[in-house]
Short mmCIF file of C-alpha atoms and ligand atoms in Angstrom, two decimals:
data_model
loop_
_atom_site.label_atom_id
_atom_site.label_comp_id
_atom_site.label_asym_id
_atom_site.label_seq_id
_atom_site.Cartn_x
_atom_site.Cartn_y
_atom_site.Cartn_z
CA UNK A 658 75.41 -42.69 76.99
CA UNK A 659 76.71 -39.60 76.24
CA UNK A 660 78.04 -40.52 73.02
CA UNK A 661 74.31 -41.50 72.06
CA UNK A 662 73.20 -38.34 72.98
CA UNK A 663 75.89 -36.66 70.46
CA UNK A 664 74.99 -38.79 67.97
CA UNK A 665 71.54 -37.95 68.25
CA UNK A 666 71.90 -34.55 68.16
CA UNK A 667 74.29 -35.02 65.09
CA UNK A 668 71.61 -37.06 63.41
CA UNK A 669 69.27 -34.36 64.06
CA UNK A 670 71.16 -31.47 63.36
CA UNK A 671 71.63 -33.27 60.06
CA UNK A 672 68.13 -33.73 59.30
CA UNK A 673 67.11 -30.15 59.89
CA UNK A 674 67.61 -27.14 57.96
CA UNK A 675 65.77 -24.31 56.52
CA UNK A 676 65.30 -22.32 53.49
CA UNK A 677 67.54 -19.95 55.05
CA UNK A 678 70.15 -22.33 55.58
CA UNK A 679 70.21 -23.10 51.44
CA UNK A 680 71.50 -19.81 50.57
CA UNK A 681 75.29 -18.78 49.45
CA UNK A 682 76.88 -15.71 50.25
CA UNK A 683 77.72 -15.26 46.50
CA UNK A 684 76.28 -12.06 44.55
CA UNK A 685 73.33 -13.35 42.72
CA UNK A 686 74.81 -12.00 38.65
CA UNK A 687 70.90 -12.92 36.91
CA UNK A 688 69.50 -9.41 35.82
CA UNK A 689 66.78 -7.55 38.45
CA UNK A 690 63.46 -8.98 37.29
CA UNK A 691 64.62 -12.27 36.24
CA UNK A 692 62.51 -15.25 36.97
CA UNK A 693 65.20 -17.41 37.68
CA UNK A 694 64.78 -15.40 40.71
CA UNK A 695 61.56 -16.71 41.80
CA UNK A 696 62.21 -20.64 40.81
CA UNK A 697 65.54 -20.60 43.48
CA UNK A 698 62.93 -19.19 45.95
CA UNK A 699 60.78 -21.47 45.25
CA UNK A 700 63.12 -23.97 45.44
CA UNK A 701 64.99 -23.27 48.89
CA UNK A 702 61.37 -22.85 50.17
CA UNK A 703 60.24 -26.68 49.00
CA UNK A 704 63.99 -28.11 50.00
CA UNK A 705 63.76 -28.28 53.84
CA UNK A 706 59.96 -29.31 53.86
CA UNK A 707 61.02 -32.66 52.10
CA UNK A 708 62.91 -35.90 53.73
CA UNK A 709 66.35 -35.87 53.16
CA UNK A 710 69.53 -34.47 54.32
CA UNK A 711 71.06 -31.50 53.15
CA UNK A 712 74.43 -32.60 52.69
CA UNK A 713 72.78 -35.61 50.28
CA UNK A 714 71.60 -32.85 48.42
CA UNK A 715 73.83 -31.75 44.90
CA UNK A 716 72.70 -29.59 42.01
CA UNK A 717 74.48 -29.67 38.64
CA UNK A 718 74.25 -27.62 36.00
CA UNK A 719 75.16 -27.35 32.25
CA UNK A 720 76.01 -23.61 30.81
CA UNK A 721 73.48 -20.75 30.66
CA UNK A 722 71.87 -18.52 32.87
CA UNK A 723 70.08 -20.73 34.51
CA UNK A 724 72.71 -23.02 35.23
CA UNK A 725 74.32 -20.43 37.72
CA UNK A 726 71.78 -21.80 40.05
CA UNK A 727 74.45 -24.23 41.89
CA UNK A 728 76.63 -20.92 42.89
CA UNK A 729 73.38 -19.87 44.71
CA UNK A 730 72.42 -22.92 46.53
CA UNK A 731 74.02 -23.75 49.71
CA UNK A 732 74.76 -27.65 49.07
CA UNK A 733 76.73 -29.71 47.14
CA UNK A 734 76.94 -29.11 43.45
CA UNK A 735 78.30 -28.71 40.10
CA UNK A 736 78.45 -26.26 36.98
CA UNK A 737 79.56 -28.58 34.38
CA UNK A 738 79.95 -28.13 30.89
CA UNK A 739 76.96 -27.18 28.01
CA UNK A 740 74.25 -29.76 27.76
CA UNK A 741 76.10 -32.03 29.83
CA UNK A 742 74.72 -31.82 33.42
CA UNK A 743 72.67 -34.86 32.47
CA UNK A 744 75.94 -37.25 31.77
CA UNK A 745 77.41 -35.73 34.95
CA UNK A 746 74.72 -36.49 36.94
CA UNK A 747 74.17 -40.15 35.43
CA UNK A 748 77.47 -40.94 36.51
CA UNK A 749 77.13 -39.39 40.19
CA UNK A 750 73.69 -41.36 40.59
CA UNK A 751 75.22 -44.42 39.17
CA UNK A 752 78.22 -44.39 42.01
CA UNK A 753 76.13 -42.60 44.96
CA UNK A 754 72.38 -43.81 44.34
CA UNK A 755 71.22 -42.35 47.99
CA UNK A 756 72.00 -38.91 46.98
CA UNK A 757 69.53 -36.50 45.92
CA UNK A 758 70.56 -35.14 42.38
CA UNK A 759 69.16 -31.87 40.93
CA UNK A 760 69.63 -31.45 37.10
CA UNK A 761 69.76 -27.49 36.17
CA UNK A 762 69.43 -26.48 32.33
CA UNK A 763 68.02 -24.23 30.03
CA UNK A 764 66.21 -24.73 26.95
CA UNK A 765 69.30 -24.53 24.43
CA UNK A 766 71.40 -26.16 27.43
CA UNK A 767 69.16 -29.40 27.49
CA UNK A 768 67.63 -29.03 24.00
CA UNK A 769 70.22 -27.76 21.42
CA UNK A 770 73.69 -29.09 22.39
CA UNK A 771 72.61 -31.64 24.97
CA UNK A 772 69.74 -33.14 23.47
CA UNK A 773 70.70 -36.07 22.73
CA UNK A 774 71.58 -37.18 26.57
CA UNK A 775 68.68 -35.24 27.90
CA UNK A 776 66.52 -37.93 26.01
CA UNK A 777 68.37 -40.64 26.62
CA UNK A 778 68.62 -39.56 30.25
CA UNK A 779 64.97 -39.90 30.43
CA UNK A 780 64.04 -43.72 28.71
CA UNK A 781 67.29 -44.72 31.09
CA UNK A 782 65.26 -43.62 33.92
CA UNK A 783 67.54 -42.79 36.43
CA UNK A 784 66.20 -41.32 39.76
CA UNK A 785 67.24 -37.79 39.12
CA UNK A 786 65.25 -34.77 38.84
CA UNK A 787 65.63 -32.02 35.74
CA UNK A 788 64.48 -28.75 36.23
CA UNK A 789 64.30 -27.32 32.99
CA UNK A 790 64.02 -23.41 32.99
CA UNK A 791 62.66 -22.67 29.55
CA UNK A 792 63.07 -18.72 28.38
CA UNK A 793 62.95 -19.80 25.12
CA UNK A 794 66.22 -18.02 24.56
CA UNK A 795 69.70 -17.94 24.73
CA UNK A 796 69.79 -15.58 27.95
CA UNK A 797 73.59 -15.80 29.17
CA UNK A 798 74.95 -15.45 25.07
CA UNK A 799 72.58 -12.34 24.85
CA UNK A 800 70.01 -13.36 22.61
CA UNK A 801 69.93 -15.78 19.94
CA UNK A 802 66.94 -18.00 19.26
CA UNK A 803 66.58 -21.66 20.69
CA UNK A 804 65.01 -24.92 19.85
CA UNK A 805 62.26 -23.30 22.13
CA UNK A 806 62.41 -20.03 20.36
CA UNK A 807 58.74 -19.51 18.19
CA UNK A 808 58.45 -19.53 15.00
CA UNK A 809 59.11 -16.15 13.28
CA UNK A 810 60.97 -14.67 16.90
CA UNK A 811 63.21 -11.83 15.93
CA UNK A 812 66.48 -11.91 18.09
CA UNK A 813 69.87 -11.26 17.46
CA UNK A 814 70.67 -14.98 14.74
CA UNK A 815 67.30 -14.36 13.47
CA UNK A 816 66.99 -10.42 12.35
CA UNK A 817 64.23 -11.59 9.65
CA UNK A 818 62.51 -14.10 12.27
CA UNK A 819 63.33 -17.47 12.98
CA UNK A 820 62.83 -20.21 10.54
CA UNK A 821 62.50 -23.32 12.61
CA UNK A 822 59.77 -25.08 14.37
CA UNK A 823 60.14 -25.36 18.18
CA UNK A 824 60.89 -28.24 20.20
CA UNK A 825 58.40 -28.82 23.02
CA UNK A 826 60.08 -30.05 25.92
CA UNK A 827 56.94 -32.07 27.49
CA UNK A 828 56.04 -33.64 24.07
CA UNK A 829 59.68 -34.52 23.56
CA UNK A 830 60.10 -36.47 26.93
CA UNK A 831 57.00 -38.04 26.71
CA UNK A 832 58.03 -39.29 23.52
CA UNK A 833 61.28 -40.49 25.00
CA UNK A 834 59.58 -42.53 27.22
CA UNK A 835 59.79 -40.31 30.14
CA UNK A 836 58.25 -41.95 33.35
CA UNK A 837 57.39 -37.83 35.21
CA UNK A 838 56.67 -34.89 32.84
CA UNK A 839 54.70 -31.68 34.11
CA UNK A 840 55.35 -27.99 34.00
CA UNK A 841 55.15 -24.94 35.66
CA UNK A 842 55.67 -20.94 36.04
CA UNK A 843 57.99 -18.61 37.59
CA UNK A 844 55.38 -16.21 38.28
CA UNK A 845 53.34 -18.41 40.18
CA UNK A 846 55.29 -19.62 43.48
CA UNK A 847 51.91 -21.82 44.96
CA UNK A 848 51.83 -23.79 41.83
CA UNK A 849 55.72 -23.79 40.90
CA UNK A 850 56.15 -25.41 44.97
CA UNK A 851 53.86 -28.19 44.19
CA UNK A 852 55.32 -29.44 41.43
CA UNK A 853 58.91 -29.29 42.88
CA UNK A 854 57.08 -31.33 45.81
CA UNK A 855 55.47 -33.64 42.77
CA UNK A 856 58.97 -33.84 40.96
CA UNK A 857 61.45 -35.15 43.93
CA UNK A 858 58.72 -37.18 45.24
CA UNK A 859 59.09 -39.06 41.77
CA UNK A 860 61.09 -41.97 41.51
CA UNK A 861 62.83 -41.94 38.14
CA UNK A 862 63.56 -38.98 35.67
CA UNK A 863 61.37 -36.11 36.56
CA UNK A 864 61.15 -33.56 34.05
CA UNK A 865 59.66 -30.53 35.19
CA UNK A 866 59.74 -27.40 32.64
CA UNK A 867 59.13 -24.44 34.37
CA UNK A 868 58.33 -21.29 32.06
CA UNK A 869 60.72 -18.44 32.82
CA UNK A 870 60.71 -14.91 31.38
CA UNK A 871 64.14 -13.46 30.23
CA UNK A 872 63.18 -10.10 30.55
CA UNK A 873 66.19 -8.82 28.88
CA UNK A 874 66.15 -10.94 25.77
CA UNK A 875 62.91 -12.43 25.46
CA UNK A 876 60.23 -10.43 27.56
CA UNK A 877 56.70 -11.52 28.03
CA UNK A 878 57.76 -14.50 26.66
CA UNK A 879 54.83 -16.48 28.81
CA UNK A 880 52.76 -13.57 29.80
CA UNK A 881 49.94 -14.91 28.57
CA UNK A 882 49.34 -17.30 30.59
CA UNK A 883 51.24 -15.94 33.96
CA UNK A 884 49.44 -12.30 33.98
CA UNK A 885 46.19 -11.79 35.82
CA UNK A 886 44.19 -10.45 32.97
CA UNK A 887 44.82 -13.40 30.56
CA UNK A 888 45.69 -16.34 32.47
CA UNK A 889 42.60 -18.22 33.36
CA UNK A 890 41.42 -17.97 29.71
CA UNK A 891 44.66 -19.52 28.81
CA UNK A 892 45.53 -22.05 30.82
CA UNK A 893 44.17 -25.23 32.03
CA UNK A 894 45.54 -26.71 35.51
CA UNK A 895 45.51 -30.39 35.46
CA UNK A 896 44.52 -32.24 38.56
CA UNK A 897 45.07 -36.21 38.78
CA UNK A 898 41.28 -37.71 39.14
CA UNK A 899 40.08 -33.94 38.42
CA UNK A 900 38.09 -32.58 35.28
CA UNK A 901 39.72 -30.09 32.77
CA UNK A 902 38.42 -26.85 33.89
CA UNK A 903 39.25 -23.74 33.08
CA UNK A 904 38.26 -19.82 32.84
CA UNK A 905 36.34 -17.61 35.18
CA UNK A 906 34.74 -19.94 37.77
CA UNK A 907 35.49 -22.46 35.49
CA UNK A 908 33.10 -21.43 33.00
CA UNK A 909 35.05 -23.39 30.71
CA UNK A 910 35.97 -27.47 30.58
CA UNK A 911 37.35 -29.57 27.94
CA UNK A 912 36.16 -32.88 26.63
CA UNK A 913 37.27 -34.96 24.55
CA UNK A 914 34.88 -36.24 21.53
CA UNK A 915 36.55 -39.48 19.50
CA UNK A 916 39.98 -38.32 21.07
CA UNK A 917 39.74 -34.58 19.85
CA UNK A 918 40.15 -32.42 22.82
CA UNK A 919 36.86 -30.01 22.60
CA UNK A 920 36.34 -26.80 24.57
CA UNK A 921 32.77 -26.56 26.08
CA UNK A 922 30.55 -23.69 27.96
CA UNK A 923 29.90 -24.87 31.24
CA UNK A 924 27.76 -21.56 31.77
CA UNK A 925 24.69 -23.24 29.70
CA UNK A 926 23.81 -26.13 31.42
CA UNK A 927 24.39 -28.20 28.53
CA UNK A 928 27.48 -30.08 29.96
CA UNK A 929 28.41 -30.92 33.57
CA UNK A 930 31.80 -32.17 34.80
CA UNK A 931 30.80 -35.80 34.27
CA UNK A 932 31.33 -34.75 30.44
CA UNK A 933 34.32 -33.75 30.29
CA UNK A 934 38.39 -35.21 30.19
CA UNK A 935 39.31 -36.40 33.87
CA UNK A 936 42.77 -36.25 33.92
CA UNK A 937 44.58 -39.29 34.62
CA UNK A 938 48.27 -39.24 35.37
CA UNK A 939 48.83 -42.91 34.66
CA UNK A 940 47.43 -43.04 31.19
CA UNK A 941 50.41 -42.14 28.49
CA UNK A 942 48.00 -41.78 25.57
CA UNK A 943 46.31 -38.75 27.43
CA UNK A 944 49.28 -37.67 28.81
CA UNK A 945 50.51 -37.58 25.09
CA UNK A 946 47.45 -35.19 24.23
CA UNK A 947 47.97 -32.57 26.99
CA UNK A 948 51.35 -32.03 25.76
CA UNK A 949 50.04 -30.94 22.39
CA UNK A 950 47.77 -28.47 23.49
CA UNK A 951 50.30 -26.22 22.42
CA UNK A 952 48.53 -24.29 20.09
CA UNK A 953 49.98 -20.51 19.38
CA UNK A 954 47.94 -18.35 21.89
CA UNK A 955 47.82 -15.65 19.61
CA UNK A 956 45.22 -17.70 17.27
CA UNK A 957 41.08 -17.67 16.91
CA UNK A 958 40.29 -21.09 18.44
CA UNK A 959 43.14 -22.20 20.38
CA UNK A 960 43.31 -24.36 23.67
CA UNK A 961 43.88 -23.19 26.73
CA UNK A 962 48.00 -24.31 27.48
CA UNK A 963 47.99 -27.00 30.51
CA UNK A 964 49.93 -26.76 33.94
CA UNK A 965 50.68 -29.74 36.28
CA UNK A 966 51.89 -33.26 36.17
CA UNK A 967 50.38 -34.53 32.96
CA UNK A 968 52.39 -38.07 33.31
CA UNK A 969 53.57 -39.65 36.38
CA UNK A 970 54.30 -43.69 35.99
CA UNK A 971 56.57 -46.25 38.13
CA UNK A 972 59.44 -47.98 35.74
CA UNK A 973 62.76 -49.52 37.16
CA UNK A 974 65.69 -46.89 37.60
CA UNK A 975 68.68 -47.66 35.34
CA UNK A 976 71.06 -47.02 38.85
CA UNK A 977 68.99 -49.88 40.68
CA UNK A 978 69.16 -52.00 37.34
CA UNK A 979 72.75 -51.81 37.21
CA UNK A 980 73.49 -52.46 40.99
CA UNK A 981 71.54 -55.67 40.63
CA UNK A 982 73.20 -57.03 37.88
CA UNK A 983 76.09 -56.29 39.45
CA UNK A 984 74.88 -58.48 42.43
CA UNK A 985 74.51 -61.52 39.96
CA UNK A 986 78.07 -60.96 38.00
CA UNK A 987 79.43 -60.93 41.36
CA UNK A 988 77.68 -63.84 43.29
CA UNK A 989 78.51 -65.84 39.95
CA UNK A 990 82.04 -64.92 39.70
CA UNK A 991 83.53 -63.70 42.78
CA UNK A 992 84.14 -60.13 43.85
CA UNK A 993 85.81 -58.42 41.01
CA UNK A 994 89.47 -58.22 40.92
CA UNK A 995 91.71 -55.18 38.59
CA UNK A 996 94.84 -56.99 39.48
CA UNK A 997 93.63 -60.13 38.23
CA UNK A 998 92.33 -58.64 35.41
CA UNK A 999 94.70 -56.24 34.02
CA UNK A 1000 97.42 -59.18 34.35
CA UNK A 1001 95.00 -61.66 32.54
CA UNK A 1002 96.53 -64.57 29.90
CA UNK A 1003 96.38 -61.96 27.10
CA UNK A 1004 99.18 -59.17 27.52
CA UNK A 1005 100.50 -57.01 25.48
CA UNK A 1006 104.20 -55.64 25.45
CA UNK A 1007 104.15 -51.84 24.30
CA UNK A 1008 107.97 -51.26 22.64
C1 TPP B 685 80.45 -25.98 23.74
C2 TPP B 685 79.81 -24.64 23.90
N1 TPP B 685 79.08 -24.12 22.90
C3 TPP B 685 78.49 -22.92 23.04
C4 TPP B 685 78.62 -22.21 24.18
C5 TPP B 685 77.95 -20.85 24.31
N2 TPP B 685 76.77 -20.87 25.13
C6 TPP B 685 76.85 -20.59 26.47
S1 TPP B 685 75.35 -20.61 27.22
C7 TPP B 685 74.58 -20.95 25.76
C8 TPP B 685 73.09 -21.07 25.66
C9 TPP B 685 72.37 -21.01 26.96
O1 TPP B 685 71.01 -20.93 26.73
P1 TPP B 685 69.96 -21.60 27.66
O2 TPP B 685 70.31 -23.01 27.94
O3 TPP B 685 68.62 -21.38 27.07
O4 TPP B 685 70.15 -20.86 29.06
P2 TPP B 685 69.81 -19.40 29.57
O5 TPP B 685 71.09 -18.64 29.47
O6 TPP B 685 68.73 -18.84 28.72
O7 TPP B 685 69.38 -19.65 30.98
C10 TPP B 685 75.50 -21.06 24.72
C11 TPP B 685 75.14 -21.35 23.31
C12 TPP B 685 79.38 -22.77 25.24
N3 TPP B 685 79.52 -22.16 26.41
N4 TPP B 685 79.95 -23.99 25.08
S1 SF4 B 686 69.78 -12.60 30.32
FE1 SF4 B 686 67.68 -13.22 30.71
S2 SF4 B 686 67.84 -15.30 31.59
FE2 SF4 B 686 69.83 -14.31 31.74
S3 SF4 B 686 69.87 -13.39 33.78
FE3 SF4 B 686 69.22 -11.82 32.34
S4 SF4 B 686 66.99 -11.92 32.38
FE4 SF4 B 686 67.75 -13.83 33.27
#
């Protein structure tokens, strides 16, 4: 009896922890104003209000700034090598499918020297979540340009202005058959805790790039569309079932006339919500379209940039794929044996 009552108290004790409970007692080395800041608060607030245990919790990381974020979170984790979190964490979800497995990396991290896994980490669909912080910049190298980096950014590898056309991230996972792709702010904690909610909640590879401001190497960056004056001119927040609305009191929607996103006055009377583009999570030819609105906010005529989860789709996990076939291989042929194996009919003498 008393050994139930341990246990259940154990189990509890398990199941319970708070934000407070997430945090290290290392010195947090990201510069004052940083808004990696605000995406680990963000994060060790969302944490404890979803199921799970902490200790099935483990973040890994590649190299960067950003990929610090394991030192700072009080559960299991990892700060592997650059552009690499993504294998590391393929091969912990393939061995330990019931844990909970964070992927941290920047925008060079992910998209320069590990783009090639991060996109096949996505069409493998394994049930891990990536929280891309995108600066675009090299923070932790002090300043280069990345495959984020717009066109024509001076930094320190580009003194003239950078030559070459940006990656963008949502666009790229979509088009590597990503089954979760959204994205958020640093600067705004409401919307950034929702999507973290949106992202574990996902089974499969959520992507979720969250817009961060380097405000040592790359300021203002994303002010545009995080600052109070600008922000509901330039940005759209997608809703699943809801209209594209945007501006003051949504004066603003967007429709779409023979698939050409359109922006509209809803002040006039002339169009009502009925008009315009309901977003629809499920459909991958919309979600396709959100991702380019990504014109340069600086020009006459552009659209609004969109927030939220513009894709979010069921597919089989790779992990869950593998464990079954290993069901069949194994009902078929017997548990697997090394000894037998390694001394099979065909040896080899090494002189
Ligand atoms: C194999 C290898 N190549 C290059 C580097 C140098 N390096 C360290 S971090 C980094 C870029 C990090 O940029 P990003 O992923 O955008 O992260 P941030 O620092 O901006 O958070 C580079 C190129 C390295 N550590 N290892
Ligand atoms: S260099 Fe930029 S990204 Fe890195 S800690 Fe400083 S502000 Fe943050």
């Amino acid at each position: 009896m008393s050994q139930h009552i341990t246990e259940d108290i154990a189990a509890k004790l398990n199941d319970t922890f708070t934000s407070k409970d997430l945090v290290t007692d290392q010195d947090v080395r990201w510069c004052p104003g940083c808004g990696d800041y605000s995406i680990l608060k963000q994060v060790q607030t969302v944490l404890p209000q979803l199921p799970g245990k902490r200790e099935d919790i483990v973040f890994i990381s590649g190299i960067g700034c950003s990929s610090r974020f394991p030192y700072y979170m009080d559960t299991f984790g990892m700060h592997s090598i650059h552009g690499r979190a993504t294998a590391v964490a393929s091969g912990l979800k393939m061995t330990r499918p019931e844990l909970n497995v964070y992927i941290i990396t920047g925008d060079g991290d992910a998209l320069s020297i590990g783009g090639n896994h991060f996109i096949h980490l996505l069409r493998r669909n394994l049930n891990v979540n990536i929280l891309l912080f995108n600066n675009e910049i090299y923070g932790l190298t002090k300043g280069q340009y990345s495959p984020t980096s717009q066109e024509g950014l001076i930094t320190k590898s580009s003194p003239l202005g950078a030559l070459d056309h940006p990656f963008n991230p949502a666009a790229l996972s979509l088009g590597a058959d990503g089954t979760f792709v959204a994205r958020s702010m640093d600067r705004d904690p409401k919307h950034l805790q929702a999507m973290l909610k949106r992202t574990a909640e996902h089974k499969g590879t959520s992507m979720l790039e969250i817009y961060q401001n380097c405000n040592v190497f790359n300021d203002g960056a994303f002010f545009i569309f995080t600052d109070k004056g600008t922000k509901q001119q330039e940005t759209v927040f997608v809703e699943h079932g809801q209209p594209l609305l945007f501006g003051e009191n949504h004066s603003k929607g967007i429709r779409l006339q023979s698939g050409k996103p359109e922006v509209v006055d809803m002040t006039t009377g002339e169009f009502s919500a009925d008009d315009l583009w309901i977003h629809n999570e499920q459909d991958g030819y919309k979600a396709h379209l959100l991702a380019r609105l990504f014109d340069n906010p600086e020009q006459e005529g552009h659209l609004p940039r969109p927030f939220g989860v513009f894709y979010a789709i069921d597919r089989p996990c790779y992990e869950d794929a593998v464990q079954a076939q290993l069901s069949v291989a194994t009902e078929k042929l017997g548990e697997p044996n090394l000894d037998k194996l390694l001394s099979g009919r065909e040896t080899w003498e090494v002189r």
